[in-house]
């Protein structure tokens, strides 16, 4: 199957994803809160509760976007670095970091998960929220993150999945019909919020992603469904 891309079937996914997030960055936070009814922040809090079970001083947040998770992480770890390919998203993130008075402890840099500008084995823990389904090459992205993680450190991956049971048809209708319409209206990017459900549908979720994490070198891999399976938290140890 060819990769799901935001704008056109040909051309690199990475460039299109970067362009799309640059384009929607001014409205990204508003749409997140609106479209998830605030649940997105409660999912990020769950990630940080799991991180809190480890001894973490320096954390890397990959695909940090506008830095919601990086800012949350700074409340419980000494030093946070956020990396993202979209300068547009990072710009809004830097403003938020400054407003929160966290500039001395949170740094946001441009970087691709597959080729991060950091030394091997540097970070105590790595988080990535709603990022991995956007990677051009999922294997290279996961291996790239594990490379900069300390041996025995943990990688926390939060990603959308498809809910099970009675929620499934309702969620499908909301995700494929209502959300793209609101997303288009607010962000003025007609493709971005159609790409969102399409990329979630195409993502190898659950056991398939657990297998990818293992094949890329992760150990003790677990997955936990959140909110009836709308999102999943995967954890792997290096
Ligand atoms: C849906 S946003 C999530 C942002 C943030 N983590 C959050 O929870 O709101 C996805 C982000 O992944 C970034 N991204 C996509 N591919 C990437 C890659 N290969 N390396 C780093 N960041 C990437 C995009 O630029 C975008 O900011």
XYZ file of N, CA and C and ligand atoms in Angstrom:
741
model
N 0.836 -1.194 0.000
C 0.000 0.000 0.000
C 0.876 1.252 0.000
N 0.502 2.254 -0.812
C 1.322 3.470 -0.805
C 1.018 4.281 0.455
N 2.022 5.070 0.885
C 1.884 5.815 2.131
C 0.791 6.881 1.994
N 0.057 7.104 3.081
C -0.932 8.176 3.104
C -0.190 9.493 3.310
N -0.423 10.448 2.411
C 0.256 11.748 2.486
C -0.782 12.864 2.519
N -0.438 14.031 3.074
C -1.432 15.094 3.209
C -1.977 15.646 1.897
N -1.116 15.874 0.902
C -1.585 16.645 -0.252
C -1.672 15.852 -1.558
N -0.545 15.265 -1.999
C -0.565 14.550 -3.270
C 0.102 13.190 -3.121
N -0.272 12.256 -4.007
C 0.265 10.892 -3.894
C 1.760 10.846 -4.184
N 2.228 11.732 -5.074
C 3.676 11.726 -5.327
C 4.361 12.801 -4.470
N 5.672 12.756 -4.441
C 6.413 13.694 -3.590
C 6.605 13.100 -2.215
N 7.572 13.660 -1.464
C 7.925 13.044 -0.188
C 6.884 13.352 0.893
N 6.607 12.329 1.710
C 5.651 12.500 2.813
C 6.205 13.506 3.811
N 7.514 13.432 4.062
C 8.132 14.318 5.053
C 7.907 15.790 4.704
N 8.144 16.128 3.420
C 7.966 17.530 3.003
C 6.509 17.967 3.122
N 5.600 17.062 2.734
C 4.175 17.416 2.788
C 3.698 17.560 4.233
N 4.200 16.670 5.108
C 3.811 16.738 6.528
C 4.333 18.042 7.134
N 5.566 18.392 6.804
C 6.162 19.637 7.320
C 5.335 20.849 6.856
N 4.994 20.851 5.563
C 4.218 21.960 4.990
C 2.846 22.048 5.654
N 2.222 20.871 5.856
C 0.885 20.857 6.449
C 0.917 21.417 7.875
N 1.897 20.963 8.693
C 1.928 21.450 10.072
C 2.337 22.922 10.132
N 3.194 23.366 9.212
C 3.485 24.804 9.136
C 2.181 25.565 8.882
N 1.357 25.031 7.971
C 0.145 25.729 7.567
C -0.913 25.761 8.677
N -1.066 24.667 9.436
C -2.142 24.657 10.456
C -1.646 25.120 11.833
N -0.339 25.403 11.952
C 0.223 25.698 13.283
C -0.510 26.822 14.035
N -0.972 27.912 13.358
C -1.637 28.970 14.144
C -2.916 28.494 14.833
N -3.554 27.477 14.274
C -4.841 27.021 14.837
C -4.712 25.647 15.505
N -3.498 25.091 15.550
C -3.321 23.707 15.999
C -3.852 23.469 17.421
N -3.461 24.312 18.380
C -3.872 24.098 19.776
C -5.385 24.224 19.936
N -5.939 25.266 19.302
C -7.382 25.498 19.392
C -8.142 24.276 18.874
N -7.716 23.773 17.706
C -8.415 22.629 17.109
C -8.245 21.363 17.948
N -7.075 21.189 18.527
C -6.851 20.032 19.396
C -7.841 19.995 20.542
N -7.954 21.132 21.247
C -8.835 21.185 22.415
C -10.288 21.021 21.987
N -10.643 21.706 20.888
C -12.016 21.696 20.394
C -12.420 20.287 19.944
N -11.588 19.702 19.082
C -11.979 18.442 18.437
C -11.891 17.248 19.373
N -11.072 17.357 20.416
C -10.959 16.217 21.347
C -11.736 16.490 22.634
N -12.441 17.625 22.704
C -13.173 18.041 23.913
C -12.237 18.069 25.134
N -10.989 18.428 24.897
C -10.022 18.554 25.997
C -9.346 17.252 26.394
N -9.771 16.139 25.784
C -9.217 14.831 26.178
C -7.740 14.711 25.831
N -7.276 15.459 24.811
C -5.868 15.335 24.403
C -4.929 15.623 25.564
N -5.277 16.628 26.401
C -4.393 16.941 27.530
C -4.424 15.835 28.591
N -5.585 15.197 28.767
C -5.638 14.124 29.770
C -4.809 12.926 29.294
N -4.740 12.696 27.980
C -3.878 11.613 27.461
C -2.405 11.954 27.715
N -2.042 13.227 27.483
C -0.645 13.616 27.725
C -0.297 13.466 29.211
N -1.275 13.789 30.089
C -1.017 13.627 31.534
C -0.769 12.162 31.874
N -1.490 11.263 31.186
C -1.288 9.820 31.429
C 0.131 9.420 31.036
N 0.600 9.957 29.914
C 1.973 9.660 29.492
C 2.929 10.085 30.600
N 2.736 11.300 31.119
C 3.671 11.822 32.115
C 3.578 11.059 33.429
N 2.395 10.508 33.748
C 2.304 9.670 34.955
C 3.157 8.415 34.786
N 3.159 7.843 33.574
C 4.000 6.662 33.318
C 5.472 7.033 33.355
N 5.819 8.187 32.786
C 7.215 8.638 32.815
C 7.670 8.785 34.273
N 6.742 9.263 35.121
C 7.048 9.504 36.536
C 7.429 8.253 37.297
N 7.134 7.083 36.744
C 7.507 5.840 37.433
C 8.986 5.506 37.236
N 9.642 6.252 36.340
C 11.072 6.015 36.065
C 11.880 7.155 36.676
N 13.182 6.927 36.792
C 14.051 7.990 37.283
C 14.554 8.791 36.071
N 13.867 9.868 35.739
C 14.179 10.611 34.510
C 14.629 12.031 34.855
N 15.818 12.402 34.403
C 16.298 13.785 34.604
C 16.265 14.550 33.285
N 16.669 13.864 32.197
C 16.679 14.547 30.902
C 15.774 13.804 29.916
N 14.782 14.512 29.380
C 13.784 13.883 28.511
C 13.776 14.542 27.129
N 13.616 13.722 26.104
C 13.445 14.229 24.739
C 12.003 13.985 24.306
N 11.335 15.044 23.828
C 9.989 14.902 23.276
C 10.077 15.056 21.762
N 9.925 13.944 21.063
C 10.037 13.956 19.593
C 8.677 14.344 18.990
N 8.708 15.022 17.839
C 7.477 15.532 17.205
C 6.740 16.414 18.208
N 7.493 17.269 18.859
C 6.976 18.058 19.988
C 5.919 19.062 19.582
N 5.893 19.468 18.301
C 4.864 20.383 17.809
C 4.887 21.704 18.561
N 3.738 22.068 19.156
C 3.641 23.331 19.895
C 3.984 23.130 21.372
N 4.635 22.021 21.677
C 5.284 21.788 22.981
C 4.364 21.510 24.173
N 3.129 21.096 23.930
C 2.246 20.799 25.069
C 2.855 19.750 26.005
N 3.344 18.658 25.427
C 3.882 17.582 26.263
C 5.228 17.990 26.875
N 6.034 18.733 26.114
C 7.341 19.182 26.630
C 7.140 20.086 27.847
N 6.142 20.971 27.785
C 5.862 21.886 28.904
C 5.361 21.095 30.122
N 4.495 20.126 29.856
C 4.008 19.270 30.945
C 5.171 18.506 31.585
N 6.063 18.004 30.731
C 7.209 17.202 31.223
C 8.118 18.036 32.116
N 8.250 19.334 31.781
C 9.172 20.194 32.544
C 8.718 20.365 33.989
N 7.463 20.021 34.271
C 6.981 20.119 35.665
C 7.562 18.984 36.508
N 8.030 17.907 35.862
C 8.524 16.785 36.666
C 9.925 16.295 36.321
N 10.557 16.830 35.271
C 11.954 16.454 35.002
C 12.806 17.727 34.873
N 14.125 17.576 35.078
C 15.005 18.761 35.128
C 15.126 19.467 33.783
N 15.300 18.634 32.733
C 15.631 19.224 31.430
C 14.860 18.543 30.305
N 14.244 19.357 29.434
C 13.455 18.795 28.340
C 13.941 19.387 27.015
N 14.130 18.513 26.035
C 14.417 18.961 24.680
C 13.262 18.492 23.809
N 12.744 19.397 22.979
C 11.696 19.016 22.033
C 12.258 19.100 20.630
N 11.951 18.130 19.783
C 12.433 18.152 18.397
C 11.252 17.983 17.450
N 11.284 18.723 16.350
C 10.195 18.645 15.373
C 10.716 19.112 14.008
N 10.061 18.644 12.929
C 10.495 19.071 11.595
C 9.823 20.383 11.168
N 8.758 20.806 11.865
C 8.017 21.997 11.418
C 8.427 23.229 12.223
N 9.058 24.182 11.529
C 9.458 25.435 12.198
C 8.225 26.208 12.640
N 7.135 26.092 11.873
C 5.897 26.782 12.229
C 5.404 26.330 13.596
N 5.338 25.016 13.802
C 4.883 24.464 15.086
C 5.862 24.865 16.193
N 7.159 24.758 15.921
C 8.166 25.079 16.935
C 8.075 26.539 17.368
N 7.763 27.424 16.408
C 7.650 28.853 16.716
C 6.581 29.101 17.779
N 5.402 28.468 17.594
C 4.343 28.627 18.594
C 4.748 27.956 19.905
N 5.445 26.825 19.802
C 5.935 26.131 21.000
C 6.876 27.019 21.806
N 7.805 27.691 21.101
C 8.793 28.544 21.803
C 8.098 29.684 22.549
N 7.065 30.250 21.910
C 6.294 31.322 22.583
C 5.687 30.805 23.885
N 5.112 29.577 23.824
C 4.455 29.011 25.005
C 5.468 28.698 26.105
N 6.644 28.214 25.697
C 7.700 27.895 26.672
C 8.124 29.175 27.390
N 8.268 30.257 26.608
C 8.677 31.549 27.175
C 7.606 32.054 28.156
N 6.363 31.994 27.723
C 5.248 32.454 28.586
C 5.185 31.675 29.891
N 5.534 30.375 29.816
C 5.484 29.524 31.014
C 6.733 29.723 31.882
N 7.647 30.580 31.440
C 8.874 30.851 32.212
C 9.810 29.659 32.254
N 9.786 28.857 31.178
C 10.570 27.610 31.192
C 11.750 27.630 30.221
N 12.095 28.813 29.689
C 13.129 28.870 28.644
C 14.476 28.305 29.094
N 14.769 28.353 30.383
C 16.078 27.855 30.832
C 16.099 26.325 30.923
N 14.921 25.693 30.914
C 14.898 24.223 31.086
C 14.302 23.469 29.901
N 13.660 24.204 28.970
C 13.062 23.546 27.796
C 13.649 24.160 26.527
N 14.241 23.320 25.707
C 14.798 23.813 24.443
C 14.114 23.095 23.285
N 13.712 23.865 22.270
C 13.050 23.257 21.107
C 13.954 23.387 19.894
N 14.214 22.274 19.227
C 15.130 22.300 18.084
C 14.489 21.616 16.878
N 14.959 21.996 15.695
C 14.450 21.363 14.481
C 15.173 20.038 14.315
N 14.422 18.984 14.106
C 15.069 17.683 13.933
C 14.082 16.620 13.524
N 14.552 15.707 12.697
C 13.738 14.593 12.197
C 14.021 13.362 13.060
N 12.950 12.668 13.465
C 13.100 11.477 14.314
C 14.118 10.498 13.743
N 14.176 10.412 12.419
C 15.060 9.425 11.788
C 16.521 9.868 11.810
N 16.756 11.129 12.092
C 18.122 11.649 11.994
C 18.306 12.770 13.032
N 18.116 12.419 14.288
C 18.105 13.433 15.347
C 19.507 13.994 15.604
N 19.605 15.315 15.853
C 20.927 15.937 16.015
C 21.492 15.768 17.426
N 21.486 14.520 17.942
C 21.977 14.262 19.296
C 22.874 13.024 19.293
N 23.748 12.963 20.318
C 24.658 11.823 20.452
C 23.876 10.556 20.841
N 24.466 9.410 20.561
C 23.874 8.129 20.960
C 23.697 8.107 22.493
N 22.700 7.378 22.955
C 22.531 7.060 24.387
C 22.482 8.295 25.293
N 21.852 9.367 24.843
C 21.909 10.605 25.632
C 20.760 10.764 26.635
N 19.515 10.441 26.218
C 18.352 10.822 27.034
C 17.889 9.683 27.958
N 17.382 10.081 29.152
C 16.874 9.085 30.112
C 15.544 8.508 29.645
N 14.757 9.336 28.948
C 13.447 8.872 28.441
C 13.085 9.685 27.204
N 12.265 9.083 26.354
C 11.789 9.780 25.149
C 10.272 9.627 25.059
N 9.607 10.736 24.748
C 8.166 10.684 24.510
C 7.895 11.122 23.067
N 6.792 10.651 22.518
C 6.339 11.126 21.211
C 4.812 10.989 21.182
N 4.122 12.130 21.035
C 2.658 12.130 21.090
C 2.089 12.497 19.724
N 1.301 11.620 19.154
C 0.632 11.836 17.864
C 1.629 12.195 16.764
N 2.813 11.620 16.869
C 3.864 11.916 15.902
C 4.162 10.761 14.962
N 4.215 9.541 15.500
C 4.782 8.427 14.715
C 4.011 8.126 13.419
N 2.680 8.354 13.421
C 1.943 8.039 12.184
C 2.285 9.011 11.065
N 2.955 10.095 11.414
C 3.360 11.078 10.395
C 4.757 10.828 9.844
N 5.485 9.888 10.436
C 6.858 9.652 9.990
C 6.864 9.127 8.560
N 7.810 9.600 7.787
C 7.949 9.119 6.403
C 8.296 7.629 6.404
N 9.204 7.237 7.302
C 9.638 5.844 7.405
C 9.580 5.471 8.888
N 8.541 4.693 9.241
C 8.271 4.388 10.646
C 9.456 3.670 11.312
N 10.019 2.677 10.625
C 11.153 1.921 11.187
C 12.342 2.826 11.471
N 12.662 3.658 10.488
C 13.819 4.567 10.659
C 13.571 5.554 11.791
N 12.336 6.014 11.915
C 11.988 6.946 12.993
C 12.143 6.295 14.358
N 11.616 5.066 14.489
C 11.699 4.370 15.784
C 13.166 4.055 16.116
N 13.903 3.573 15.133
C 15.334 3.273 15.377
C 16.100 4.547 15.733
N 15.740 5.643 15.062
C 16.412 6.923 15.336
C 16.181 7.376 16.771
N 14.968 7.170 17.267
C 14.672 7.569 18.649
C 15.403 6.651 19.631
N 15.387 5.344 19.360
C 16.064 4.405 20.270
C 17.575 4.664 20.305
N 18.130 5.128 19.201
C 19.574 5.412 19.155
C 19.978 6.436 20.224
N 19.158 7.484 20.398
C 19.550 8.553 21.321
C 19.046 8.315 22.756
N 18.371 7.174 22.959
C 17.873 6.807 24.293
C 18.963 6.017 25.033
N 19.100 6.280 26.353
C 20.090 5.524 27.139
C 19.671 4.057 27.229
N 20.637 3.140 27.263
C 20.281 1.741 27.483
C 19.451 1.642 28.765
N 18.384 0.867 28.710
C 17.465 0.695 29.842
C 16.438 1.834 29.970
N 16.631 2.907 29.230
C 15.645 4.002 29.246
C 14.383 3.579 28.520
N 13.300 4.352 28.696
C 12.038 3.961 28.061
C 11.539 4.990 27.048
N 10.946 4.427 25.990
C 10.310 5.227 24.936
C 8.794 5.128 25.130
N 8.126 6.277 25.197
C 6.678 6.340 25.410
C 6.031 6.893 24.140
N 5.194 6.102 23.511
C 4.567 6.527 22.257
C 3.054 6.621 22.454
N 2.517 7.832 22.301
C 1.062 8.026 22.355
C 0.586 8.220 20.918
N -0.401 7.440 20.509
C -0.876 7.581 19.122
C -2.369 7.251 19.057
N -3.052 7.844 18.093
C -4.457 7.506 17.879
C -4.577 6.046 17.459
N -5.721 5.454 17.807
C -6.044 4.123 17.290
C -7.556 4.110 17.051
N -8.047 2.976 16.586
C -9.483 2.915 16.299
C -10.185 2.244 17.477
N -11.210 2.892 18.048
C -11.856 2.319 19.235
C -12.573 1.015 18.925
N -12.783 0.213 19.966
C -13.472 -1.057 19.781
C -14.923 -0.930 20.266
N -15.725 -1.927 19.985
C -17.086 -2.024 20.520
C -18.026 -0.966 19.984
N -18.968 -0.576 20.855
C -20.060 0.303 20.427
C -19.568 1.678 19.968
N -18.398 2.096 20.467
C -17.913 3.438 20.120
C -17.464 3.542 18.669
N -17.097 2.390 18.101
C -16.433 2.398 16.799
C -17.212 3.141 15.697
N -18.519 2.796 15.452
C -19.226 3.502 14.376
C -19.416 4.999 14.651
N -19.659 5.355 15.924
C -19.837 6.775 16.267
C -18.536 7.540 16.025
N -17.455 6.921 16.492
C -16.153 7.564 16.339
C -15.814 7.706 14.862
N -16.109 6.663 14.083
C -15.810 6.678 12.645
C -16.537 7.851 11.980
N -17.816 8.014 12.326
C -18.600 9.107 11.741
C -18.020 10.459 12.157
N -17.714 10.584 13.438
C -17.166 11.853 13.938
C -15.816 12.159 13.289
N -14.949 11.163 13.267
C -13.570 11.348 12.794
C -13.505 11.615 11.294
N -14.403 10.950 10.534
C -14.348 11.050 9.073
C -15.265 12.122 8.502
N -16.306 12.517 9.248
C -17.268 13.484 8.695
C -17.231 14.822 9.424
N -17.438 14.795 10.731
C -17.610 16.051 11.464
C -16.264 16.766 11.627
N -15.260 15.999 12.080
C -13.964 16.616 12.365
C -13.314 17.278 11.135
N -13.280 16.600 9.973
C -12.679 17.267 8.806
C -13.398 18.565 8.439
N -14.723 18.596 8.617
C -15.479 19.805 8.267
C -15.088 20.961 9.192
N -15.028 20.686 10.503
C -14.649 21.747 11.457
C -13.180 22.140 11.222
N -12.329 21.122 11.023
C -10.902 21.377 10.797
C -10.667 22.268 9.590
N -11.409 22.009 8.526
C -11.265 22.773 7.285
C -11.693 24.230 7.511
N -12.814 24.372 8.209
C -13.363 25.704 8.471
C -12.392 26.557 9.302
N -11.849 25.972 10.352
C -11.009 26.748 11.277
C -9.591 26.912 10.743
N -9.010 25.843 10.187
C -7.588 25.911 9.811
C -7.394 26.461 8.399
N -8.449 26.432 7.594
C -8.395 26.866 6.180
C -7.500 25.950 5.324
N -7.074 24.818 5.900
C -6.291 23.844 5.123
C -7.239 22.691 4.820
N -7.614 22.565 3.531
C -8.671 21.604 3.219
C -8.198 20.156 3.324
N -6.886 19.934 3.290
C -6.387 18.556 3.293
C -6.073 18.031 4.692
N -5.652 18.916 5.596
C -5.062 18.466 6.862
C -5.984 17.571 7.675
N -7.252 17.953 7.776
C -8.128 17.183 8.660
C -8.851 16.049 7.921
N -8.495 15.834 6.661
C -8.871 14.611 5.952
C -7.701 13.643 6.074
N -6.492 14.211 6.017
C -5.278 13.392 6.212
C -5.279 12.759 7.608
N -5.777 13.489 8.612
C -5.747 12.970 9.991
C -6.442 11.603 10.104
N -7.748 11.472 9.759
C -8.352 10.136 9.863
C -7.721 9.122 8.911
N -7.309 9.584 7.717
C -6.710 8.635 6.755
C -5.391 8.072 7.316
N -4.614 8.929 7.975
C -3.330 8.461 8.512
C -3.547 7.552 9.722
N -4.618 7.794 10.478
C -4.918 6.916 11.619
C -5.357 5.545 11.096
N -6.200 5.548 10.045
C -6.647 4.278 9.449
C -5.459 3.464 8.942
N -4.483 4.159 8.366
C -3.354 3.445 7.742
C -2.292 3.019 8.760
N -2.340 3.540 9.975
C -1.266 3.265 10.940
C -1.349 1.816 11.454
N -0.213 1.115 11.497
C -0.214 -0.262 12.014
C -0.330 -0.268 13.531
N -1.579 -0.182 14.029
C -1.772 0.010 15.469
C -1.734 -1.309 16.246
N -1.767 -1.213 17.556
C -1.879 -2.374 18.440
C -0.725 -3.348 18.264
N -1.054 -4.647 18.108
C -0.003 -5.676 18.036
C 0.997 -5.424 16.900
N 0.530 -4.815 15.797
C 1.443 -4.565 14.670
C 2.505 -3.549 15.066
N 2.117 -2.514 15.803
C 3.119 -1.520 16.215
C 3.998 -2.076 17.341
N 3.416 -2.905 18.196
C 4.220 -3.574 19.236
C 5.330 -4.385 18.554
N 4.975 -5.088 17.465
C 5.965 -5.891 16.730
C 7.042 -5.001 16.118
N 6.641 -3.837 15.605
C 7.621 -2.902 15.021
C 8.597 -2.422 16.103
N 8.049 -2.078 17.280
C 8.921 -1.613 18.373
C 9.926 -2.705 18.745
N 9.460 -3.957 18.773
C 10.361 -5.081 19.115
C 11.416 -5.270 18.029
N 10.965 -5.259 16.763
C 11.909 -5.468 15.649
C 12.972 -4.384 15.592
N 12.610 -3.197 16.066
C 13.566 -2.080 16.042
C 14.487 -2.099 17.260
N 14.311 -3.067 18.138
C 15.232 -3.205 19.275
C 14.616 -2.909 20.629
N 13.314 -2.600 20.678
C 12.661 -2.337 21.962
C 12.451 -3.632 22.753
N 12.518 -3.521 24.093
C 12.270 -4.682 24.963
C 11.074 -4.357 25.864
N 10.561 -5.387 26.507
C 9.461 -5.228 27.483
C 8.375 -4.300 26.917
N 7.984 -4.546 25.672
C 7.036 -3.643 25.007
C 5.615 -3.904 25.516
N 4.928 -2.832 25.904
C 3.537 -2.960 26.341
C 2.672 -1.965 25.568
N 1.366 -2.222 25.528
C 0.451 -1.227 24.952
C -0.781 -1.161 25.832
N -1.331 0.043 25.951
C -2.497 0.244 26.813
C -3.502 1.136 26.096
N -4.712 0.638 25.932
C -5.777 1.415 25.269
C -6.271 2.521 26.176
N -6.475 3.708 25.626
C -7.018 4.827 26.393
C -8.355 5.247 25.785
N -9.292 5.647 26.643
C -10.618 6.115 26.212
C -11.246 5.174 25.168
N -11.384 3.928 25.564
C -12.044 2.943 24.702
C -11.278 2.604 23.445
N -10.010 2.984 23.397
C -9.187 2.640 22.238
C -9.022 3.785 21.241
N -9.516 4.983 21.573
C -9.331 6.134 20.663
C -7.841 6.469 20.575
N -7.138 6.241 21.675
C -5.678 6.420 21.658
C -5.041 5.217 22.342
N -3.770 4.989 22.051
C -3.030 3.893 22.690
C -1.679 4.424 23.153
N -1.290 3.995 24.365
C 0.041 4.337 24.874
C 0.920 3.081 24.795
N 1.965 3.171 23.987
C 2.928 2.077 23.829
C 4.183 2.450 24.624
N 4.755 1.471 25.316
C 5.992 1.730 26.061
C 7.001 0.651 25.713
N 8.238 1.071 25.419
C 9.283 0.096 25.117
C 10.553 0.487 25.865
N 11.278 -0.499 26.336
C 12.550 -0.241 26.998
C 13.677 -0.530 26.018
N 14.734 0.278 26.071
C 15.875 0.041 25.175
C 16.777 -1.040 25.772
C -0.123 15.896 15.424
S 1.342 16.819 15.746
C 1.696 16.408 17.434
C 2.408 17.491 18.179
C 2.558 17.278 19.680
N 3.372 16.128 19.975
C 1.238 17.191 20.369
O 1.043 16.279 21.165
O 0.397 18.076 20.143
C 2.569 15.899 14.876
C 3.917 16.576 14.828
O 4.864 15.642 14.313
C 5.832 16.364 13.595
N 6.585 15.415 12.764
C 6.136 14.692 11.713
N 7.098 13.901 11.221
C 8.200 14.107 11.994
C 9.509 13.569 11.999
N 9.882 12.669 11.083
N 10.378 13.982 12.937
C 10.000 14.906 13.867
N 8.769 15.464 13.908
C 7.868 15.065 12.990
C 4.998 17.391 12.851
O 5.745 18.462 12.358
C 3.994 17.798 13.939
O 4.419 18.916 14.670
